[in-house]
mmCIF file of C-alpha atoms and ligand atoms in Angstrom:
data_model
loop_
_atom_site.group_PDB
_atom_site.id
_atom_site.type_symbol
_atom_site.label_atom_id
_atom_site.label_comp_id
_atom_site.label_asym_id
_atom_site.label_seq_id
_atom_site.Cartn_x
_atom_site.Cartn_y
_atom_site.Cartn_z
ATOM 1 C CA UNK X 1 1.200 23.546 36.602
ATOM 2 C CA UNK X 2 3.045 25.943 38.281
ATOM 3 C CA UNK X 3 4.550 25.008 41.779
ATOM 4 C CA UNK X 4 6.967 28.006 42.373
ATOM 5 C CA UNK X 5 5.879 30.167 44.940
ATOM 6 C CA UNK X 6 2.733 28.008 45.844
ATOM 7 C CA UNK X 7 5.025 25.745 47.745
ATOM 8 C CA UNK X 8 7.612 27.442 49.155
ATOM 9 C CA UNK X 9 9.274 24.592 51.075
ATOM 10 C CA UNK X 10 9.285 22.189 48.113
ATOM 11 C CA UNK X 11 12.793 20.878 47.296
ATOM 12 C CA UNK X 12 13.014 18.354 44.663
ATOM 13 C CA UNK X 13 16.387 17.079 46.117
ATOM 14 C CA UNK X 14 14.886 15.591 49.036
ATOM 15 C CA UNK X 15 13.412 12.812 46.977
ATOM 16 C CA UNK X 16 16.617 11.850 45.223
ATOM 17 C CA UNK X 17 18.852 11.213 48.519
ATOM 18 C CA UNK X 18 18.995 7.404 47.738
ATOM 19 C CA UNK X 19 18.110 4.547 45.337
ATOM 20 C CA UNK X 20 15.478 3.259 47.333
ATOM 21 C CA UNK X 21 13.827 6.618 47.681
ATOM 22 C CA UNK X 22 14.192 7.237 43.877
ATOM 23 C CA UNK X 23 12.524 3.883 43.382
ATOM 24 C CA UNK X 24 9.389 4.661 45.831
ATOM 25 C CA UNK X 25 8.887 8.155 43.904
ATOM 26 C CA UNK X 26 9.612 6.763 40.350
ATOM 27 C CA UNK X 27 6.703 7.257 37.855
ATOM 28 C CA UNK X 28 7.289 4.974 35.160
ATOM 29 C CA UNK X 29 8.582 1.361 35.055
ATOM 30 C CA UNK X 30 10.000 -0.734 32.338
ATOM 31 C CA UNK X 31 9.824 -4.498 32.274
ATOM 32 C CA UNK X 32 10.180 -7.305 30.189
ATOM 33 C CA UNK X 33 6.424 -8.154 30.283
ATOM 34 C CA UNK X 34 5.972 -5.073 28.256
ATOM 35 C CA UNK X 35 8.158 -6.003 25.373
ATOM 36 C CA UNK X 36 7.399 -7.979 22.198
ATOM 37 C CA UNK X 37 10.012 -9.438 19.809
ATOM 38 C CA UNK X 38 9.792 -9.169 16.103
ATOM 39 C CA UNK X 39 11.033 -12.437 14.064
ATOM 40 C CA UNK X 40 11.529 -13.311 10.612
ATOM 41 C CA UNK X 41 10.667 -16.576 9.221
ATOM 42 C CA UNK X 42 11.698 -18.249 6.122
ATOM 43 C CA UNK X 43 11.567 -21.499 4.804
ATOM 44 C CA UNK X 44 14.453 -24.116 5.441
ATOM 45 C CA UNK X 45 15.910 -25.803 8.568
ATOM 46 C CA UNK X 46 18.842 -24.327 10.624
ATOM 47 C CA UNK X 47 18.797 -21.221 8.610
ATOM 48 C CA UNK X 48 20.298 -18.195 10.344
ATOM 49 C CA UNK X 49 20.700 -15.561 7.796
ATOM 50 C CA UNK X 50 22.223 -12.255 9.197
ATOM 51 C CA UNK X 51 20.950 -8.670 8.010
ATOM 52 C CA UNK X 52 23.647 -6.324 6.874
ATOM 53 C CA UNK X 53 21.851 -3.260 8.373
ATOM 54 C CA UNK X 54 20.518 -4.979 11.396
ATOM 55 C CA UNK X 55 23.152 -6.660 13.769
ATOM 56 C CA UNK X 56 21.825 -9.465 15.958
ATOM 57 C CA UNK X 57 18.546 -9.834 13.569
ATOM 58 C CA UNK X 58 18.255 -12.862 11.284
ATOM 59 C CA UNK X 59 16.125 -14.440 9.009
ATOM 60 C CA UNK X 60 15.093 -17.711 10.577
ATOM 61 C CA UNK X 61 13.981 -21.139 9.546
ATOM 62 C CA UNK X 62 11.077 -22.198 12.005
ATOM 63 C CA UNK X 63 13.340 -24.666 13.754
ATOM 64 C CA UNK X 64 15.467 -21.608 14.528
ATOM 65 C CA UNK X 65 12.289 -19.488 15.229
ATOM 66 C CA UNK X 66 11.293 -21.711 18.116
ATOM 67 C CA UNK X 67 15.019 -21.718 19.780
ATOM 68 C CA UNK X 68 14.938 -17.822 19.364
ATOM 69 C CA UNK X 69 11.404 -17.874 20.851
ATOM 70 C CA UNK X 70 12.443 -20.177 23.396
ATOM 71 C CA UNK X 71 15.240 -17.779 24.770
ATOM 72 C CA UNK X 72 12.860 -15.061 24.727
ATOM 73 C CA UNK X 73 10.343 -16.665 26.563
ATOM 74 C CA UNK X 74 12.861 -17.567 29.297
ATOM 75 C CA UNK X 75 14.258 -14.032 29.522
ATOM 76 C CA UNK X 76 10.442 -12.984 30.487
ATOM 77 C CA UNK X 77 9.467 -11.633 26.804
ATOM 78 C CA UNK X 78 6.038 -12.771 26.670
ATOM 79 C CA UNK X 79 5.230 -12.093 23.161
ATOM 80 C CA UNK X 80 6.555 -12.334 19.579
ATOM 81 C CA UNK X 81 5.683 -10.682 16.472
ATOM 82 C CA UNK X 82 6.044 -12.766 13.446
ATOM 83 C CA UNK X 83 6.824 -11.585 9.623
ATOM 84 C CA UNK X 84 7.372 -14.345 6.921
ATOM 85 C CA UNK X 85 9.589 -14.342 3.867
ATOM 86 C CA UNK X 86 7.838 -16.662 1.254
ATOM 87 C CA UNK X 87 9.810 -18.617 -1.171
ATOM 88 C CA UNK X 88 7.767 -17.234 -4.201
ATOM 89 C CA UNK X 89 6.138 -13.726 -4.852
ATOM 90 C CA UNK X 90 3.396 -12.997 -7.077
ATOM 91 C CA UNK X 91 0.710 -10.449 -7.764
ATOM 92 C CA UNK X 92 -1.948 -11.761 -5.327
ATOM 93 C CA UNK X 93 0.534 -12.469 -2.540
ATOM 94 C CA UNK X 94 -0.972 -16.012 -2.454
ATOM 95 C CA UNK X 95 1.882 -17.124 0.230
ATOM 96 C CA UNK X 96 0.099 -14.679 2.552
ATOM 97 C CA UNK X 97 -2.668 -16.859 3.236
ATOM 98 C CA UNK X 98 -1.703 -20.133 1.915
ATOM 99 C CA UNK X 99 -2.676 -22.684 4.606
ATOM 100 C CA UNK X 100 0.945 -24.075 4.318
ATOM 101 C CA UNK X 101 2.644 -20.605 4.478
ATOM 102 C CA UNK X 102 5.770 -19.995 6.208
ATOM 103 C CA UNK X 103 4.296 -17.913 8.955
ATOM 104 C CA UNK X 104 1.319 -20.553 9.248
ATOM 105 C CA UNK X 105 3.760 -23.251 9.686
ATOM 106 C CA UNK X 106 5.904 -21.353 12.533
ATOM 107 C CA UNK X 107 2.785 -20.496 14.408
ATOM 108 C CA UNK X 108 1.619 -23.755 14.367
ATOM 109 C CA UNK X 109 5.293 -25.116 15.453
ATOM 110 C CA UNK X 110 5.309 -22.392 18.179
ATOM 111 C CA UNK X 111 1.874 -23.108 19.840
ATOM 112 C CA UNK X 112 2.737 -26.825 19.926
ATOM 113 C CA UNK X 113 6.061 -26.307 21.517
ATOM 114 C CA UNK X 114 5.598 -23.218 23.412
ATOM 115 C CA UNK X 115 1.886 -22.728 24.198
ATOM 116 C CA UNK X 116 2.394 -20.046 26.952
ATOM 117 C CA UNK X 117 4.192 -17.884 24.198
ATOM 118 C CA UNK X 118 1.972 -15.121 22.763
ATOM 119 C CA UNK X 119 1.887 -15.360 19.079
ATOM 120 C CA UNK X 120 1.156 -12.235 17.075
ATOM 121 C CA UNK X 121 1.440 -12.279 13.377
ATOM 122 C CA UNK X 122 1.915 -9.127 11.083
ATOM 123 C CA UNK X 123 -0.645 -9.047 8.633
ATOM 124 C CA UNK X 124 0.639 -7.517 5.451
ATOM 125 C CA UNK X 125 0.885 -8.307 2.019
ATOM 126 C CA UNK X 126 3.957 -6.454 1.056
ATOM 127 C CA UNK X 127 6.559 -9.421 1.692
ATOM 128 C CA UNK X 128 4.339 -11.659 -0.467
ATOM 129 C CA UNK X 129 3.625 -9.410 -3.636
ATOM 130 C CA UNK X 130 6.422 -9.554 -6.436
ATOM 131 C CA UNK X 131 6.142 -5.529 -6.583
ATOM 132 C CA UNK X 132 6.546 -5.175 -2.851
ATOM 133 C CA UNK X 133 3.282 -3.009 -2.215
ATOM 134 C CA UNK X 134 0.806 -3.812 0.846
ATOM 135 C CA UNK X 135 -1.870 -4.064 -1.708
ATOM 136 C CA UNK X 136 -3.300 -5.168 -4.956
ATOM 137 C CA UNK X 137 -1.502 -2.979 -7.660
ATOM 138 C CA UNK X 138 -3.298 -1.947 -10.793
ATOM 139 C CA UNK X 139 -1.080 -0.312 -13.624
ATOM 140 C CA UNK X 140 -2.528 2.058 -16.204
ATOM 141 C CA UNK X 141 -1.276 4.711 -18.443
ATOM 142 C CA UNK X 142 -1.072 7.191 -15.631
ATOM 143 C CA UNK X 143 1.058 5.196 -13.316
ATOM 144 C CA UNK X 144 0.255 2.454 -10.707
ATOM 145 C CA UNK X 145 -2.553 2.593 -8.341
ATOM 146 C CA UNK X 146 -3.008 0.834 -5.184
ATOM 147 C CA UNK X 147 -6.499 -0.782 -4.966
ATOM 148 C CA UNK X 148 -7.807 -0.441 -1.716
ATOM 149 C CA UNK X 149 -10.992 -2.340 -1.242
ATOM 150 C CA UNK X 150 -9.941 -5.600 -3.369
ATOM 151 C CA UNK X 151 -7.170 -5.711 -1.106
ATOM 152 C CA UNK X 152 -9.340 -5.814 2.027
ATOM 153 C CA UNK X 153 -10.195 -9.644 1.053
ATOM 154 C CA UNK X 154 -7.040 -10.953 0.930
ATOM 155 C CA UNK X 155 -5.882 -9.209 4.080
ATOM 156 C CA UNK X 156 -9.012 -10.831 5.928
ATOM 157 C CA UNK X 157 -8.119 -14.173 4.460
ATOM 158 C CA UNK X 158 -4.591 -13.758 5.597
ATOM 159 C CA UNK X 159 -5.525 -12.830 9.008
ATOM 160 C CA UNK X 160 -7.979 -15.619 9.464
ATOM 161 C CA UNK X 161 -5.259 -18.337 7.993
ATOM 162 C CA UNK X 162 -2.808 -16.895 10.951
ATOM 163 C CA UNK X 163 -5.620 -17.486 13.577
ATOM 164 C CA UNK X 164 -6.759 -20.793 12.049
ATOM 165 C CA UNK X 165 -2.959 -22.040 12.410
ATOM 166 C CA UNK X 166 -3.421 -20.991 15.933
ATOM 167 C CA UNK X 167 -2.100 -17.221 16.322
ATOM 168 C CA UNK X 168 -2.917 -15.345 19.430
ATOM 169 C CA UNK X 169 -3.722 -12.231 17.990
ATOM 170 C CA UNK X 170 -3.263 -10.450 14.287
ATOM 171 C CA UNK X 171 -1.663 -7.047 13.582
ATOM 172 C CA UNK X 172 -2.418 -5.601 10.237
ATOM 173 C CA UNK X 173 0.325 -3.266 9.013
ATOM 174 C CA UNK X 174 -0.952 -2.339 5.673
ATOM 175 C CA UNK X 175 -2.780 0.760 6.396
ATOM 176 C CA UNK X 176 -5.659 0.056 3.968
ATOM 177 C CA UNK X 177 -8.760 1.921 4.751
ATOM 178 C CA UNK X 178 -11.280 -0.492 6.286
ATOM 179 C CA UNK X 179 -9.030 -3.371 7.009
ATOM 180 C CA UNK X 180 -9.671 -3.635 10.706
ATOM 181 C CA UNK X 181 -13.507 -3.974 10.103
ATOM 182 C CA UNK X 182 -12.837 -6.259 7.179
ATOM 183 C CA UNK X 183 -10.435 -8.601 9.477
ATOM 184 C CA UNK X 184 -13.041 -8.160 12.340
ATOM 185 C CA UNK X 185 -15.680 -9.467 10.264
ATOM 186 C CA UNK X 186 -13.856 -12.303 8.865
ATOM 187 C CA UNK X 187 -12.415 -13.651 12.205
ATOM 188 C CA UNK X 188 -16.282 -13.285 13.830
ATOM 189 C CA UNK X 189 -17.454 -15.143 11.148
ATOM 190 C CA UNK X 190 -14.899 -17.951 10.964
ATOM 191 C CA UNK X 191 -15.567 -18.346 14.957
ATOM 192 C CA UNK X 192 -12.617 -16.216 16.142
ATOM 193 C CA UNK X 193 -14.575 -13.639 18.092
ATOM 194 C CA UNK X 194 -12.180 -13.899 20.940
ATOM 195 C CA UNK X 195 -9.053 -12.950 19.131
ATOM 196 C CA UNK X 196 -7.899 -9.657 19.273
ATOM 197 C CA UNK X 197 -6.574 -7.285 16.765
ATOM 198 C CA UNK X 198 -3.555 -5.074 17.440
ATOM 199 C CA UNK X 199 -3.822 -2.515 14.565
ATOM 200 C CA UNK X 200 -0.965 -0.494 13.302
ATOM 201 C CA UNK X 201 -3.119 2.568 13.411
ATOM 202 C CA UNK X 202 -0.790 5.447 13.060
ATOM 203 C CA UNK X 203 1.781 4.256 10.816
ATOM 204 C CA UNK X 204 3.745 7.114 9.056
ATOM 205 C CA UNK X 205 5.481 6.666 5.753
ATOM 206 C CA UNK X 206 8.980 6.521 7.364
ATOM 207 C CA UNK X 207 12.762 6.678 6.107
ATOM 208 C CA UNK X 208 13.125 4.669 9.472
ATOM 209 C CA UNK X 209 11.742 1.363 7.743
ATOM 210 C CA UNK X 210 14.703 0.908 5.633
ATOM 211 C CA UNK X 211 16.513 -1.773 7.110
ATOM 212 C CA UNK X 212 13.276 -3.699 7.635
ATOM 213 C CA UNK X 213 12.724 -4.007 3.904
ATOM 214 C CA UNK X 214 16.385 -5.505 3.621
ATOM 215 C CA UNK X 215 15.228 -8.329 6.174
ATOM 216 C CA UNK X 216 11.405 -8.392 4.860
ATOM 217 C CA UNK X 217 12.472 -8.428 1.275
ATOM 218 C CA UNK X 218 9.825 -5.883 0.920
ATOM 219 C CA UNK X 219 10.973 -2.912 -0.816
ATOM 220 C CA UNK X 220 8.648 -1.454 -3.372
ATOM 221 C CA UNK X 221 10.015 -1.888 -7.028
ATOM 222 C CA UNK X 222 8.263 1.010 -8.036
ATOM 223 C CA UNK X 223 6.603 4.215 -6.257
ATOM 224 C CA UNK X 224 6.509 4.509 -2.592
ATOM 225 C CA UNK X 225 3.875 4.044 0.225
ATOM 226 C CA UNK X 226 2.770 7.511 0.635
ATOM 227 C CA UNK X 227 -0.502 6.796 -0.745
ATOM 228 C CA UNK X 228 -1.279 4.554 2.397
ATOM 229 C CA UNK X 229 0.974 5.717 5.083
ATOM 230 C CA UNK X 230 0.984 8.921 6.606
ATOM 231 C CA UNK X 231 2.800 12.084 6.201
ATOM 232 C CA UNK X 232 5.481 12.713 9.028
ATOM 233 C CA UNK X 233 3.955 16.230 9.812
ATOM 234 C CA UNK X 234 0.429 14.953 10.580
ATOM 235 C CA UNK X 235 -0.715 14.561 14.039
ATOM 236 C CA UNK X 236 -4.328 15.420 13.753
ATOM 237 C CA UNK X 237 -4.520 13.004 11.097
ATOM 238 C CA UNK X 238 -3.081 10.363 13.383
ATOM 239 C CA UNK X 239 -5.564 10.602 15.909
ATOM 240 C CA UNK X 240 -8.581 10.379 13.016
ATOM 241 C CA UNK X 241 -6.822 7.249 11.934
ATOM 242 C CA UNK X 242 -6.698 5.779 15.630
ATOM 243 C CA UNK X 243 -10.263 6.633 16.188
ATOM 244 C CA UNK X 244 -11.301 4.834 13.075
ATOM 245 C CA UNK X 245 -9.281 1.557 14.055
ATOM 246 C CA UNK X 246 -10.963 1.846 17.247
ATOM 247 C CA UNK X 247 -14.465 2.288 15.820
ATOM 248 C CA UNK X 248 -13.669 -0.607 13.478
ATOM 249 C CA UNK X 249 -12.743 -3.155 16.228
ATOM 250 C CA UNK X 250 -9.200 -2.795 17.208
ATOM 251 C CA UNK X 251 -8.476 -3.777 20.325
ATOM 252 C CA UNK X 252 -4.743 -2.317 20.568
ATOM 253 C CA UNK X 253 -3.520 0.751 18.848
ATOM 254 C CA UNK X 254 -0.151 1.198 17.568
ATOM 255 C CA UNK X 255 2.013 4.113 16.701
ATOM 256 C CA UNK X 256 4.973 3.552 14.397
ATOM 257 C CA UNK X 257 7.699 4.373 14.508
ATOM 258 C CA UNK X 258 8.490 5.269 17.911
ATOM 259 C CA UNK X 259 11.022 7.630 19.059
ATOM 260 C CA UNK X 260 10.486 10.120 16.565
ATOM 261 C CA UNK X 261 6.864 10.118 17.272
ATOM 262 C CA UNK X 262 6.443 10.353 20.895
ATOM 263 C CA UNK X 263 4.436 13.145 20.640
ATOM 264 C CA UNK X 264 1.706 11.090 18.473
ATOM 265 C CA UNK X 265 1.983 8.275 21.320
ATOM 266 C CA UNK X 266 1.141 10.647 23.804
ATOM 267 C CA UNK X 267 -1.754 12.072 22.442
ATOM 268 C CA UNK X 268 -3.194 8.900 21.337
ATOM 269 C CA UNK X 269 -2.646 7.406 24.798
ATOM 270 C CA UNK X 270 -4.406 10.493 26.611
ATOM 271 C CA UNK X 271 -6.944 11.037 23.831
ATOM 272 C CA UNK X 272 -8.189 7.394 23.756
ATOM 273 C CA UNK X 273 -7.169 5.484 26.787
ATOM 274 C CA UNK X 274 -7.024 2.501 24.821
ATOM 275 C CA UNK X 275 -4.232 -0.245 25.498
ATOM 276 C CA UNK X 276 -1.283 1.342 23.083
ATOM 277 C CA UNK X 277 1.746 -0.045 21.631
ATOM 278 C CA UNK X 278 4.908 1.645 20.046
ATOM 279 C CA UNK X 279 6.820 0.208 17.455
ATOM 280 C CA UNK X 280 10.697 1.033 17.772
ATOM 281 C CA UNK X 281 11.400 0.256 14.226
ATOM 282 C CA UNK X 282 14.311 -1.030 12.369
ATOM 283 C CA UNK X 283 16.529 2.026 11.740
ATOM 284 C CA UNK X 284 16.012 3.299 15.358
ATOM 285 C CA UNK X 285 17.461 -0.169 16.249
ATOM 286 C CA UNK X 286 20.275 0.092 13.397
ATOM 287 C CA UNK X 287 21.395 3.797 14.692
ATOM 288 C CA UNK X 288 21.631 2.331 18.126
ATOM 289 C CA UNK X 289 23.885 -0.557 16.857
ATOM 290 C CA UNK X 290 26.201 1.472 14.688
ATOM 291 C CA UNK X 291 26.806 4.183 17.236
ATOM 292 C CA UNK X 292 27.367 1.591 19.769
ATOM 293 C CA UNK X 293 29.783 -0.524 17.599
ATOM 294 C CA UNK X 294 32.088 2.698 17.087
ATOM 295 C CA UNK X 295 32.009 2.934 20.834
ATOM 296 C CA UNK X 296 30.337 6.325 20.526
ATOM 297 C CA UNK X 297 27.258 5.594 22.968
ATOM 298 C CA UNK X 298 26.419 3.204 25.898
ATOM 299 C CA UNK X 299 24.032 0.699 24.055
ATOM 300 C CA UNK X 300 22.789 -0.466 27.195
ATOM 301 C CA UNK X 301 21.940 2.894 28.723
ATOM 302 C CA UNK X 302 20.725 4.366 25.716
ATOM 303 C CA UNK X 303 18.409 1.336 24.862
ATOM 304 C CA UNK X 304 16.896 1.364 28.212
ATOM 305 C CA UNK X 305 16.510 5.209 28.457
ATOM 306 C CA UNK X 306 14.777 5.162 24.982
ATOM 307 C CA UNK X 307 12.411 2.377 26.007
ATOM 308 C CA UNK X 308 11.909 4.169 29.192
ATOM 309 C CA UNK X 309 10.913 7.155 27.154
ATOM 310 C CA UNK X 310 8.365 5.186 25.131
ATOM 311 C CA UNK X 311 6.591 4.086 28.402
ATOM 312 C CA UNK X 312 6.692 7.486 29.726
ATOM 313 C CA UNK X 313 4.819 8.828 26.710
ATOM 314 C CA UNK X 314 2.261 6.348 27.068
ATOM 315 C CA UNK X 315 3.366 3.019 25.542
ATOM 316 C CA UNK X 316 1.655 0.071 27.485
ATOM 317 C CA UNK X 317 3.484 -2.381 24.919
ATOM 318 C CA UNK X 318 6.940 -1.893 23.233
ATOM 319 C CA UNK X 319 7.637 -3.829 20.129
ATOM 320 C CA UNK X 320 11.620 -3.782 19.699
ATOM 321 C CA UNK X 321 14.299 -5.763 18.234
ATOM 322 C CA UNK X 322 16.137 -5.196 21.503
ATOM 323 C CA UNK X 323 13.430 -7.181 23.500
ATOM 324 C CA UNK X 324 15.801 -9.837 24.535
ATOM 325 C CA UNK X 325 18.625 -7.552 25.269
ATOM 326 C CA UNK X 326 16.492 -5.332 27.425
ATOM 327 C CA UNK X 327 15.061 -7.964 29.500
ATOM 328 C CA UNK X 328 18.622 -9.457 30.176
ATOM 329 C CA UNK X 329 19.700 -5.910 31.486
ATOM 330 C CA UNK X 330 16.366 -5.543 33.468
ATOM 331 C CA UNK X 331 17.177 -8.785 34.979
ATOM 332 C CA UNK X 332 20.828 -7.738 35.804
ATOM 333 C CA UNK X 333 19.334 -4.661 37.348
HETATM 334 C C1 LIG F 1 4.863 -4.093 6.591
HETATM 335 C C2 LIG F 1 5.709 -3.556 7.795
HETATM 336 C C3 LIG F 1 6.702 -2.746 7.730
HETATM 337 C C4 LIG F 1 7.460 -2.685 8.965
HETATM 338 C C5 LIG F 1 6.332 -3.301 9.637
HETATM 339 N N1 LIG F 1 5.533 -4.059 9.173
HETATM 340 C C6 LIG F 1 7.499 -1.840 6.430
HETATM 341 C C7 LIG F 1 6.861 -0.823 5.793
HETATM 342 O O1 LIG F 1 5.702 -0.426 5.833
HETATM 343 O O2 LIG F 1 7.413 -0.645 4.543
HETATM 344 C C8 LIG F 1 8.482 -1.959 9.371
HETATM 345 C C9 LIG F 1 8.970 -2.404 10.617
HETATM 346 C C10 LIG F 1 10.509 -1.885 10.653
HETATM 347 O O3 LIG F 1 10.964 -0.911 10.015
HETATM 348 O O4 LIG F 1 11.459 -2.557 11.765
HETATM 349 N N2 LIG F 1 4.075 -3.275 5.773
#
């Protein structure tokens, strides 16, 4: 589009004369109803364990999760995304699909006490595996291998147990091939055909997940996640991953991380026109917090501008650790 010369009378400044006029012509809005707050649950009562690299983020016991979620709900944040930190880890991630697992317990409490809150659960095995990988590991002389297909059954079981406990939506983040189909099949078979899946569809192998692994206690004990997460340079592959998840039954697709991958977000939204989520991940949060603590940036302005940029790039939904702060700032105007 080249307006110059075509419309000689066009003067951009005319539309910037007042705040009311700027609002009338504003193309992108950010509001609390588009935000999702991630929460980390562990066993106990009155537990609020701070995380070194993520100021304001805690490992919380279920009673504290309820308090935090209630606060978010009152600020207009409609949804939370739950991650679990089990007491015990093993080689088959038993804690992930245990009926009395920590996520299942938190879901039951939240849905009982705060039924209007949308409860989304992260479906992955890494927090529950002793080795910290997202799938079943086979050790051999040539090294460790993640077994894709046997992992699918455990993921499907995990998702079904979350929904059984009352989860409104499941969000598989493992990046095994075929997991959305496996989960969809399991939920349908168990009578949960109406429960949607938000898939981490374009999830990159990213250094921006560093602080999260401290919170979730899910740092791989050996190797990395490059055999299942995507290379940072691959945009076409991201589109193929998203297409596949949609074919397999994903209702919402996610791009992760957010700020460094806005081009991916834009392409996913324009290519598929699906409800699209962006996950502003742990290091994105940590960087803002660190710079703000040093007085180098205006935390509120930088946060709101970043979230708005994600919306402009195509995000319908933004998962962010700053959800409550942003909701409060938006309310203050
Ligand atoms: C689990 C998972 C991760 C994140 C969300 N789900 C970590 C990873 O893949 O290592 C990262 C979120 C964040 O950094 O905030 N697979």
